[in-house]
mmCIF file of N, CA and C in Angstrom:
data_model
loop_
_atom_site.group_PDB
_atom_site.id
_atom_site.type_symbol
_atom_site.label_atom_id
_atom_site.label_comp_id
_atom_site.label_asym_id
_atom_site.label_seq_id
_atom_site.Cartn_x
_atom_site.Cartn_y
_atom_site.Cartn_z
ATOM 1 N N MET U 1 -26.129 0.234 5.165
ATOM 2 C CA MET U 1 -26.467 0.877 4.075
ATOM 3 C C MET U 1 -25.310 1.258 3.710
ATOM 4 N N ALA U 2 -25.262 0.830 2.138
ATOM 5 C CA ALA U 2 -23.903 1.189 1.114
ATOM 6 C C ALA U 2 -24.557 2.298 0.973
ATOM 7 N N CYS U 3 -23.831 3.650 0.476
ATOM 8 C CA CYS U 3 -24.343 4.641 -0.499
ATOM 9 C C CYS U 3 -22.897 4.724 -1.196
ATOM 10 N N TYR U 4 -23.697 4.585 -2.921
ATOM 11 C CA TYR U 4 -22.884 4.911 -3.909
ATOM 12 C C TYR U 4 -23.085 5.948 -4.746
ATOM 13 N N PHE U 5 -22.496 6.690 -5.563
ATOM 14 C CA PHE U 5 -22.484 7.753 -6.471
ATOM 15 C C PHE U 5 -20.970 7.932 -7.401
ATOM 16 N N VAL U 6 -21.761 8.096 -8.573
ATOM 17 C CA VAL U 6 -21.205 8.083 -9.491
ATOM 18 C C VAL U 6 -20.931 9.198 -10.236
ATOM 19 N N ASN U 7 -20.201 9.592 -11.377
ATOM 20 C CA ASN U 7 -20.747 10.368 -12.183
ATOM 21 C C ASN U 7 -19.128 10.447 -13.131
ATOM 22 N N ALA U 8 -19.875 11.065 -13.721
ATOM 23 C CA ALA U 8 -18.419 11.051 -15.146
ATOM 24 C C ALA U 8 -17.095 10.597 -15.090
ATOM 25 N N GLN U 9 -16.809 11.634 -13.785
ATOM 26 C CA GLN U 9 -15.546 12.349 -13.587
ATOM 27 C C GLN U 9 -14.954 10.887 -12.279
ATOM 28 N N ASN U 10 -15.539 11.222 -11.733
ATOM 29 C CA ASN U 10 -15.121 9.510 -10.566
ATOM 30 C C ASN U 10 -15.845 8.875 -9.496
ATOM 31 N N ALA U 11 -16.353 8.197 -8.799
ATOM 32 C CA ALA U 11 -16.979 7.592 -8.207
ATOM 33 C C ALA U 11 -16.792 7.943 -6.763
ATOM 34 N N GLY U 12 -18.398 7.064 -5.614
ATOM 35 C CA GLY U 12 -17.426 7.513 -4.239
ATOM 36 C C GLY U 12 -18.150 6.550 -3.834
ATOM 37 N N ILE U 13 -17.851 5.704 -3.217
ATOM 38 C CA ILE U 13 -18.447 4.834 -1.657
ATOM 39 C C ILE U 13 -18.642 5.135 -0.503
ATOM 40 N N GLY U 14 -19.856 5.251 -0.081
ATOM 41 C CA GLY U 14 -19.981 6.329 1.381
ATOM 42 C C GLY U 14 -19.365 7.322 1.409
ATOM 43 N N THR U 15 -19.837 8.091 0.189
ATOM 44 C CA THR U 15 -20.165 9.374 0.245
ATOM 45 C C THR U 15 -20.921 9.909 -1.227
ATOM 46 N N THR U 16 -21.146 10.868 -0.986
ATOM 47 C CA THR U 16 -22.406 11.248 -2.334
ATOM 48 C C THR U 16 -21.152 12.660 -2.607
ATOM 49 N N SER U 17 -20.301 13.396 -1.679
ATOM 50 C CA SER U 17 -19.009 14.550 -2.618
ATOM 51 C C SER U 17 -17.960 13.647 -2.795
ATOM 52 N N PRO U 18 -17.122 12.693 -3.445
ATOM 53 C CA PRO U 18 -16.090 12.638 -3.687
ATOM 54 C C PRO U 18 -15.300 13.314 -4.396
ATOM 55 N N ASN U 19 -13.960 13.116 -3.721
ATOM 56 C CA ASN U 19 -12.771 14.379 -4.475
ATOM 57 C C ASN U 19 -13.020 14.474 -5.214
ATOM 58 N N THR U 20 -12.567 15.394 -6.352
ATOM 59 C CA THR U 20 -12.288 15.553 -7.218
ATOM 60 C C THR U 20 -11.712 15.305 -8.264
ATOM 61 N N LYS U 21 -10.419 15.146 -7.375
ATOM 62 C CA LYS U 21 -8.721 14.787 -7.589
ATOM 63 C C LYS U 21 -8.506 13.162 -7.231
ATOM 64 N N ALA U 22 -9.641 12.600 -6.992
ATOM 65 C CA ALA U 22 -9.796 10.799 -7.171
ATOM 66 C C ALA U 22 -10.645 10.622 -7.978
ATOM 67 N N GLN U 23 -10.308 9.204 -8.647
ATOM 68 C CA GLN U 23 -11.193 8.257 -9.299
ATOM 69 C C GLN U 23 -12.175 7.524 -8.596
ATOM 70 N N LEU U 24 -11.989 7.179 -7.575
ATOM 71 C CA LEU U 24 -12.409 6.584 -6.730
ATOM 72 C C LEU U 24 -12.060 6.940 -5.280
ATOM 73 N N GLU U 25 -13.258 7.504 -4.604
ATOM 74 C CA GLU U 25 -13.407 7.730 -2.866
ATOM 75 C C GLU U 25 -14.264 6.763 -2.074
ATOM 76 N N ILE U 26 -13.449 6.272 -1.288
ATOM 77 C CA ILE U 26 -14.036 5.138 0.264
ATOM 78 C C ILE U 26 -13.725 6.259 1.317
ATOM 79 N N ARG U 27 -15.287 6.629 1.663
ATOM 80 C CA ARG U 27 -15.055 7.053 3.107
ATOM 81 C C ARG U 27 -16.157 5.717 4.426
ATOM 82 N N ASN U 28 -15.353 5.402 5.090
ATOM 83 C CA ASN U 28 -15.875 4.951 5.776
ATOM 84 C C ASN U 28 -14.752 4.793 7.293
ATOM 85 N N THR U 29 -15.361 4.935 8.452
ATOM 86 C CA THR U 29 -14.870 4.184 9.782
ATOM 87 C C THR U 29 -14.510 3.081 10.636
ATOM 88 N N THR U 30 -15.253 2.366 10.307
ATOM 89 C CA THR U 30 -14.896 1.014 9.921
ATOM 90 C C THR U 30 -14.031 0.052 9.900
ATOM 91 N N LYS U 31 -14.236 0.195 8.303
ATOM 92 C CA LYS U 31 -14.071 -1.063 7.250
ATOM 93 C C LYS U 31 -12.683 -0.187 6.690
ATOM 94 N N ASP U 32 -11.938 -1.193 5.745
ATOM 95 C CA ASP U 32 -11.285 -0.518 4.924
ATOM 96 C C ASP U 32 -10.765 -1.906 3.721
ATOM 97 N N VAL U 33 -9.358 -1.543 2.773
ATOM 98 C CA VAL U 33 -10.126 -1.788 1.801
ATOM 99 C C VAL U 33 -8.837 -3.449 1.665
ATOM 100 N N LEU U 34 -10.016 -4.264 0.745
ATOM 101 C CA LEU U 34 -8.800 -5.468 0.709
ATOM 102 C C LEU U 34 -8.475 -5.658 -0.519
ATOM 103 N N MET U 35 -6.921 -5.379 -0.752
ATOM 104 C CA MET U 35 -6.731 -5.466 -2.375
ATOM 105 C C MET U 35 -6.650 -7.132 -2.854
ATOM 106 N N PRO U 36 -6.892 -7.649 -3.621
ATOM 107 C CA PRO U 36 -6.265 -8.648 -4.508
ATOM 108 C C PRO U 36 -5.717 -9.419 -3.506
ATOM 109 N N ARG U 37 -5.126 -10.453 -3.562
ATOM 110 C CA ARG U 37 -4.753 -11.500 -2.946
ATOM 111 C C ARG U 37 -4.681 -13.204 -3.560
ATOM 112 N N MET U 38 -2.990 -13.591 -3.624
ATOM 113 C CA MET U 38 -2.596 -14.544 -4.792
ATOM 114 C C MET U 38 -1.470 -14.954 -4.544
ATOM 115 N N ALA U 39 -1.211 -15.920 -4.655
ATOM 116 C CA ALA U 39 -0.151 -17.275 -4.806
ATOM 117 C C ALA U 39 0.336 -16.618 -5.531
ATOM 118 N N THR U 40 2.397 -16.658 -5.609
ATOM 119 C CA THR U 40 3.416 -15.892 -6.506
ATOM 120 C C THR U 40 3.283 -16.893 -7.506
ATOM 121 N N SER U 41 2.488 -17.820 -8.211
ATOM 122 C CA SER U 41 2.662 -18.325 -9.325
ATOM 123 C C SER U 41 1.029 -17.508 -9.794
ATOM 124 N N GLN U 42 0.409 -17.150 -9.254
ATOM 125 C CA GLN U 42 -1.087 -16.657 -9.886
ATOM 126 C C GLN U 42 -0.415 -15.242 -9.953
ATOM 127 N N ARG U 43 0.362 -14.338 -8.985
ATOM 128 C CA ARG U 43 0.873 -12.914 -9.863
ATOM 129 C C ARG U 43 1.621 -12.799 -11.227
ATOM 130 N N ILE U 44 2.986 -13.279 -10.770
ATOM 131 C CA ILE U 44 3.588 -13.671 -11.846
ATOM 132 C C ILE U 44 2.984 -14.383 -13.545
ATOM 133 N N ALA U 45 2.025 -15.434 -13.345
ATOM 134 C CA ALA U 45 0.956 -15.750 -14.347
ATOM 135 C C ALA U 45 0.109 -14.654 -15.181
ATOM 136 N N ILE U 46 -0.435 -13.477 -14.744
ATOM 137 C CA ILE U 46 -0.993 -12.395 -14.961
ATOM 138 C C ILE U 46 -0.224 -11.949 -16.467
ATOM 139 N N THR U 47 -0.886 -11.847 -17.358
ATOM 140 C CA THR U 47 -0.492 -11.641 -18.733
ATOM 141 C C THR U 47 -0.545 -9.987 -18.919
ATOM 142 N N THR U 48 0.781 -9.588 -19.326
ATOM 143 C CA THR U 48 0.792 -7.878 -19.452
ATOM 144 C C THR U 48 -0.047 -7.250 -18.538
ATOM 145 N N PRO U 49 0.286 -7.158 -17.540
ATOM 146 C CA PRO U 49 -0.296 -6.750 -16.302
ATOM 147 C C PRO U 49 0.551 -4.722 -16.230
ATOM 148 N N PRO U 50 -1.086 -3.824 -16.240
ATOM 149 C CA PRO U 50 -0.941 -3.074 -16.247
ATOM 150 C C PRO U 50 -0.567 -2.310 -15.159
ATOM 151 N N THR U 51 0.658 -0.831 -15.330
ATOM 152 C CA THR U 51 1.771 -0.184 -15.086
ATOM 153 C C THR U 51 0.997 0.237 -13.302
ATOM 154 N N ALA U 52 1.731 -0.362 -12.583
ATOM 155 C CA ALA U 52 0.361 0.016 -11.185
ATOM 156 C C ALA U 52 -0.360 -1.038 -11.037
ATOM 157 N N LEU U 53 -0.121 -1.726 -11.360
ATOM 158 C CA LEU U 53 -1.439 -3.054 -10.565
ATOM 159 C C LEU U 53 -0.674 -3.488 -9.263
ATOM 160 N N LEU U 54 -1.355 -3.450 -8.154
ATOM 161 C CA LEU U 54 -1.036 -3.919 -7.062
ATOM 162 C C LEU U 54 -1.869 -5.239 -6.251
ATOM 163 N N VAL U 55 -0.761 -5.839 -6.103
ATOM 164 C CA VAL U 55 -1.599 -7.067 -5.443
ATOM 165 C C VAL U 55 -0.951 -7.705 -3.963
ATOM 166 N N TYR U 56 -1.585 -8.009 -3.410
ATOM 167 C CA TYR U 56 -0.897 -8.968 -2.093
ATOM 168 C C TYR U 56 -0.535 -10.590 -2.474
ATOM 169 N N ASP U 57 1.058 -10.687 -2.093
ATOM 170 C CA ASP U 57 1.652 -11.948 -2.624
ATOM 171 C C ASP U 57 1.095 -12.860 -1.439
ATOM 172 N N THR U 58 0.505 -13.924 -1.328
ATOM 173 C CA THR U 58 -0.146 -14.946 -0.468
ATOM 174 C C THR U 58 1.992 -15.375 0.193
ATOM 175 N N ASP U 59 2.301 -15.706 -0.418
ATOM 176 C CA ASP U 59 2.983 -16.395 -0.476
ATOM 177 C C ASP U 59 4.263 -16.122 0.732
ATOM 178 N N LYS U 60 4.765 -14.858 -0.054
ATOM 179 C CA LYS U 60 5.366 -13.695 0.447
ATOM 180 C C LYS U 60 5.445 -12.767 1.261
ATOM 181 N N ASN U 61 3.455 -12.744 1.722
ATOM 182 C CA ASN U 61 3.649 -11.951 2.892
ATOM 183 C C ASN U 61 3.717 -10.804 2.340
ATOM 184 N N GLU U 62 4.084 -9.973 0.916
ATOM 185 C CA GLU U 62 4.446 -8.917 0.816
ATOM 186 C C GLU U 62 3.007 -8.326 -0.088
ATOM 187 N N ILE U 63 3.218 -7.059 -0.451
ATOM 188 C CA ILE U 63 2.521 -6.059 -1.390
ATOM 189 C C ILE U 63 3.162 -6.113 -2.653
ATOM 190 N N HIS U 64 2.905 -6.368 -4.168
ATOM 191 C CA HIS U 64 3.814 -6.426 -4.867
ATOM 192 C C HIS U 64 3.606 -5.388 -6.097
ATOM 193 N N GLN U 65 3.625 -4.414 -6.786
ATOM 194 C CA GLN U 65 3.782 -3.633 -7.989
ATOM 195 C C GLN U 65 4.308 -3.628 -9.065
ATOM 196 N N TYR U 66 3.687 -3.877 -10.084
ATOM 197 C CA TYR U 66 4.297 -4.206 -11.566
ATOM 198 C C TYR U 66 4.389 -2.741 -11.950
ATOM 199 N N ASN U 67 5.222 -2.225 -12.240
ATOM 200 C CA ASN U 67 6.497 -0.775 -12.206
ATOM 201 C C ASN U 67 6.491 -0.900 -13.798
ATOM 202 N N GLY U 68 5.686 -1.878 -14.558
ATOM 203 C CA GLY U 68 5.466 -1.278 -16.050
ATOM 204 C C GLY U 68 6.770 -2.677 -16.847
ATOM 205 N N SER U 69 7.647 -2.609 -16.366
ATOM 206 C CA SER U 69 8.829 -3.848 -17.044
ATOM 207 C C SER U 69 9.388 -5.537 -15.696
ATOM 208 N N THR U 70 8.352 -4.889 -14.183
ATOM 209 C CA THR U 70 8.627 -6.430 -13.072
ATOM 210 C C THR U 70 8.248 -5.727 -12.154
ATOM 211 N N TRP U 71 7.739 -7.021 -11.778
ATOM 212 C CA TRP U 71 7.224 -7.125 -10.132
ATOM 213 C C TRP U 71 7.984 -6.519 -9.136
ATOM 214 N N VAL U 72 7.996 -5.660 -8.081
ATOM 215 C CA VAL U 72 8.597 -4.940 -6.693
ATOM 216 C C VAL U 72 7.719 -5.328 -5.931
ATOM 217 N N ALA U 73 8.106 -5.685 -4.577
ATOM 218 C CA ALA U 73 8.034 -5.507 -3.475
ATOM 219 C C ALA U 73 7.820 -4.385 -3.215
ATOM 220 N N ASN U 74 6.849 -4.070 -2.499
ATOM 221 C CA ASN U 74 5.707 -2.531 -2.181
ATOM 222 C C ASN U 74 5.682 -2.856 -0.647
ATOM 223 N N LEU U 75 5.237 -1.469 -0.516
ATOM 224 C CA LEU U 75 4.896 -0.925 0.847
ATOM 225 C C LEU U 75 4.960 -2.344 2.336
ATOM 226 N N ASN U 76 5.914 -3.166 2.113
ATOM 227 C CA ASN U 76 6.332 -3.770 3.173
ATOM 228 C C ASN U 76 7.436 -3.832 4.237
ATOM 229 N N GLU U 77 7.690 -2.567 3.637
ATOM 230 C CA GLU U 77 8.727 -2.218 4.967
ATOM 231 C C GLU U 77 8.447 -0.330 5.094
ATOM 232 N N SER U 78 8.577 -0.284 6.920
ATOM 233 C CA SER U 78 7.603 1.082 7.119
ATOM 234 C C SER U 78 9.122 2.439 7.813
ATOM 235 N N VAL U 79 7.962 3.277 6.893
ATOM 236 C CA VAL U 79 9.012 4.357 7.326
ATOM 237 C C VAL U 79 8.433 5.527 7.856
ATOM 238 N N GLY U 80 8.094 6.195 9.116
ATOM 239 C CA GLY U 80 7.250 6.984 9.297
ATOM 240 C C GLY U 80 7.433 7.616 10.973
ATOM 241 N N ILE U 81 6.142 8.384 11.471
ATOM 242 C CA ILE U 81 6.650 9.079 12.594
ATOM 243 C C ILE U 81 5.068 8.925 13.253
ATOM 244 N N ASP U 82 5.846 8.229 14.947
ATOM 245 C CA ASP U 82 4.312 8.290 15.229
ATOM 246 C C ASP U 82 3.918 9.134 16.511
ATOM 247 N N THR U 83 2.936 9.744 15.875
ATOM 248 C CA THR U 83 1.907 11.397 16.170
ATOM 249 C C THR U 83 1.576 10.203 17.511
ATOM 250 N N ASN U 84 1.406 9.221 17.741
ATOM 251 C CA ASN U 84 0.607 8.457 19.009
ATOM 252 C C ASN U 84 1.880 9.180 19.745
ATOM 253 N N ALA U 85 2.615 9.132 19.746
ATOM 254 C CA ALA U 85 3.725 9.148 21.007
ATOM 255 C C ALA U 85 4.057 10.727 21.655
ATOM 256 N N SER U 86 3.945 10.556 22.595
ATOM 257 C CA SER U 86 4.270 11.973 23.302
ATOM 258 C C SER U 86 5.123 13.094 23.409
ATOM 259 N N THR U 87 6.056 12.363 22.634
ATOM 260 C CA THR U 87 7.409 13.420 21.844
ATOM 261 C C THR U 87 7.288 12.033 19.988
ATOM 262 N N SER U 88 7.895 12.775 18.701
ATOM 263 C CA SER U 88 7.643 12.398 18.188
ATOM 264 C C SER U 88 9.233 11.204 17.783
ATOM 265 N N VAL U 89 7.880 9.913 17.313
ATOM 266 C CA VAL U 89 9.519 9.378 17.126
ATOM 267 C C VAL U 89 9.106 8.500 15.839
ATOM 268 N N LEU U 90 10.840 8.688 14.833
ATOM 269 C CA LEU U 90 11.033 8.157 13.618
ATOM 270 C C LEU U 90 10.926 6.296 13.796
ATOM 271 N N ILE U 91 9.700 5.806 12.961
ATOM 272 C CA ILE U 91 9.881 4.473 12.999
ATOM 273 C C ILE U 91 10.748 4.007 11.701
ATOM 274 N N LEU U 92 11.520 3.018 12.010
ATOM 275 C CA LEU U 92 12.227 2.431 11.171
ATOM 276 C C LEU U 92 12.317 1.037 10.177
ATOM 277 N N ILE U 93 12.053 -0.121 10.004
ATOM 278 C CA ILE U 93 11.300 -1.058 10.523
ATOM 279 C C ILE U 93 12.153 -1.787 8.689
ATOM 280 N N ASN U 94 13.428 -2.913 8.955
ATOM 281 C CA ASN U 94 13.372 -3.640 7.872
ATOM 282 C C ASN U 94 13.935 -2.800 6.773
ATOM 283 N N THR U 95 14.353 -1.104 6.531
ATOM 284 C CA THR U 95 14.830 -0.430 5.738
ATOM 285 C C THR U 95 16.641 0.127 5.806
ATOM 286 N N PRO U 96 17.257 0.678 4.559
ATOM 287 C CA PRO U 96 18.932 0.424 4.877
ATOM 288 C C PRO U 96 18.577 1.830 5.862
ATOM 289 N N GLU U 97 18.193 2.813 5.637
ATOM 290 C CA GLU U 97 17.747 3.373 7.441
ATOM 291 C C GLU U 97 18.568 2.946 8.017
ATOM 292 N N LEU U 98 17.381 2.028 8.921
ATOM 293 C CA LEU U 98 18.048 0.951 9.927
ATOM 294 C C LEU U 98 19.238 0.545 9.867
ATOM 295 N N GLU U 99 19.455 -0.142 9.051
ATOM 296 C CA GLU U 99 20.821 -0.939 9.119
ATOM 297 C C GLU U 99 22.292 0.208 8.548
ATOM 298 N N ILE U 100 22.180 0.977 8.451
ATOM 299 C CA ILE U 100 23.230 1.771 8.288
ATOM 300 C C ILE U 100 22.790 2.635 9.787
ATOM 301 N N MET U 101 22.375 3.191 10.439
ATOM 302 C CA MET U 101 22.123 3.435 11.954
ATOM 303 C C MET U 101 22.475 2.492 12.883
ATOM 304 N N ARG U 102 22.263 1.119 12.864
ATOM 305 C CA ARG U 102 22.848 0.068 13.650
ATOM 306 C C ARG U 102 24.207 -0.118 13.159
ATOM 307 N N LEU U 103 24.900 0.289 11.782
ATOM 308 C CA LEU U 103 26.363 0.049 11.381
ATOM 309 C C LEU U 103 26.936 1.447 12.323
ATOM 310 N N TYR U 104 26.930 2.446 12.585
ATOM 311 C CA TYR U 104 27.457 3.799 12.790
ATOM 312 C C TYR U 104 26.978 3.885 14.163
ATOM 313 N N GLY U 105 26.017 2.956 15.346
ATOM 314 C CA GLY U 105 25.906 2.919 16.593
ATOM 315 C C GLY U 105 25.112 3.943 16.998
ATOM 316 N N LEU U 106 24.307 4.465 15.925
ATOM 317 C CA LEU U 106 23.181 5.351 16.594
ATOM 318 C C LEU U 106 21.922 5.112 17.017
ATOM 319 N N LEU U 107 21.699 4.019 16.884
ATOM 320 C CA LEU U 107 20.451 3.532 17.877
ATOM 321 C C LEU U 107 20.611 2.892 19.058
ATOM 322 N N LEU U 108 19.931 3.651 20.307
ATOM 323 C CA LEU U 108 19.721 3.475 21.696
ATOM 324 C C LEU U 108 19.557 2.085 22.329
#
């Protein structure tokens, strides 16, 4: 059963009280959001894309964001803290910070 709530300020899917700081709030404990997927040629063929437009590039397996003047790969590198570990673990995957740590022998 889907629950939709819309008023002049914001909209909610799965909630009748969307956060007032969000234009759209989606609440669901079993499903996620799937962004538009397209090939590189389709992505770059978008005429005058708006700033902050996000698409998943299926040729590159990357999320791309339009920054107002060009497309940039975004969100395909991970930096975070694993809160499920018994002790905090910093996760660096394919980032400049990881390469610096490797260069200086700071990884175990």
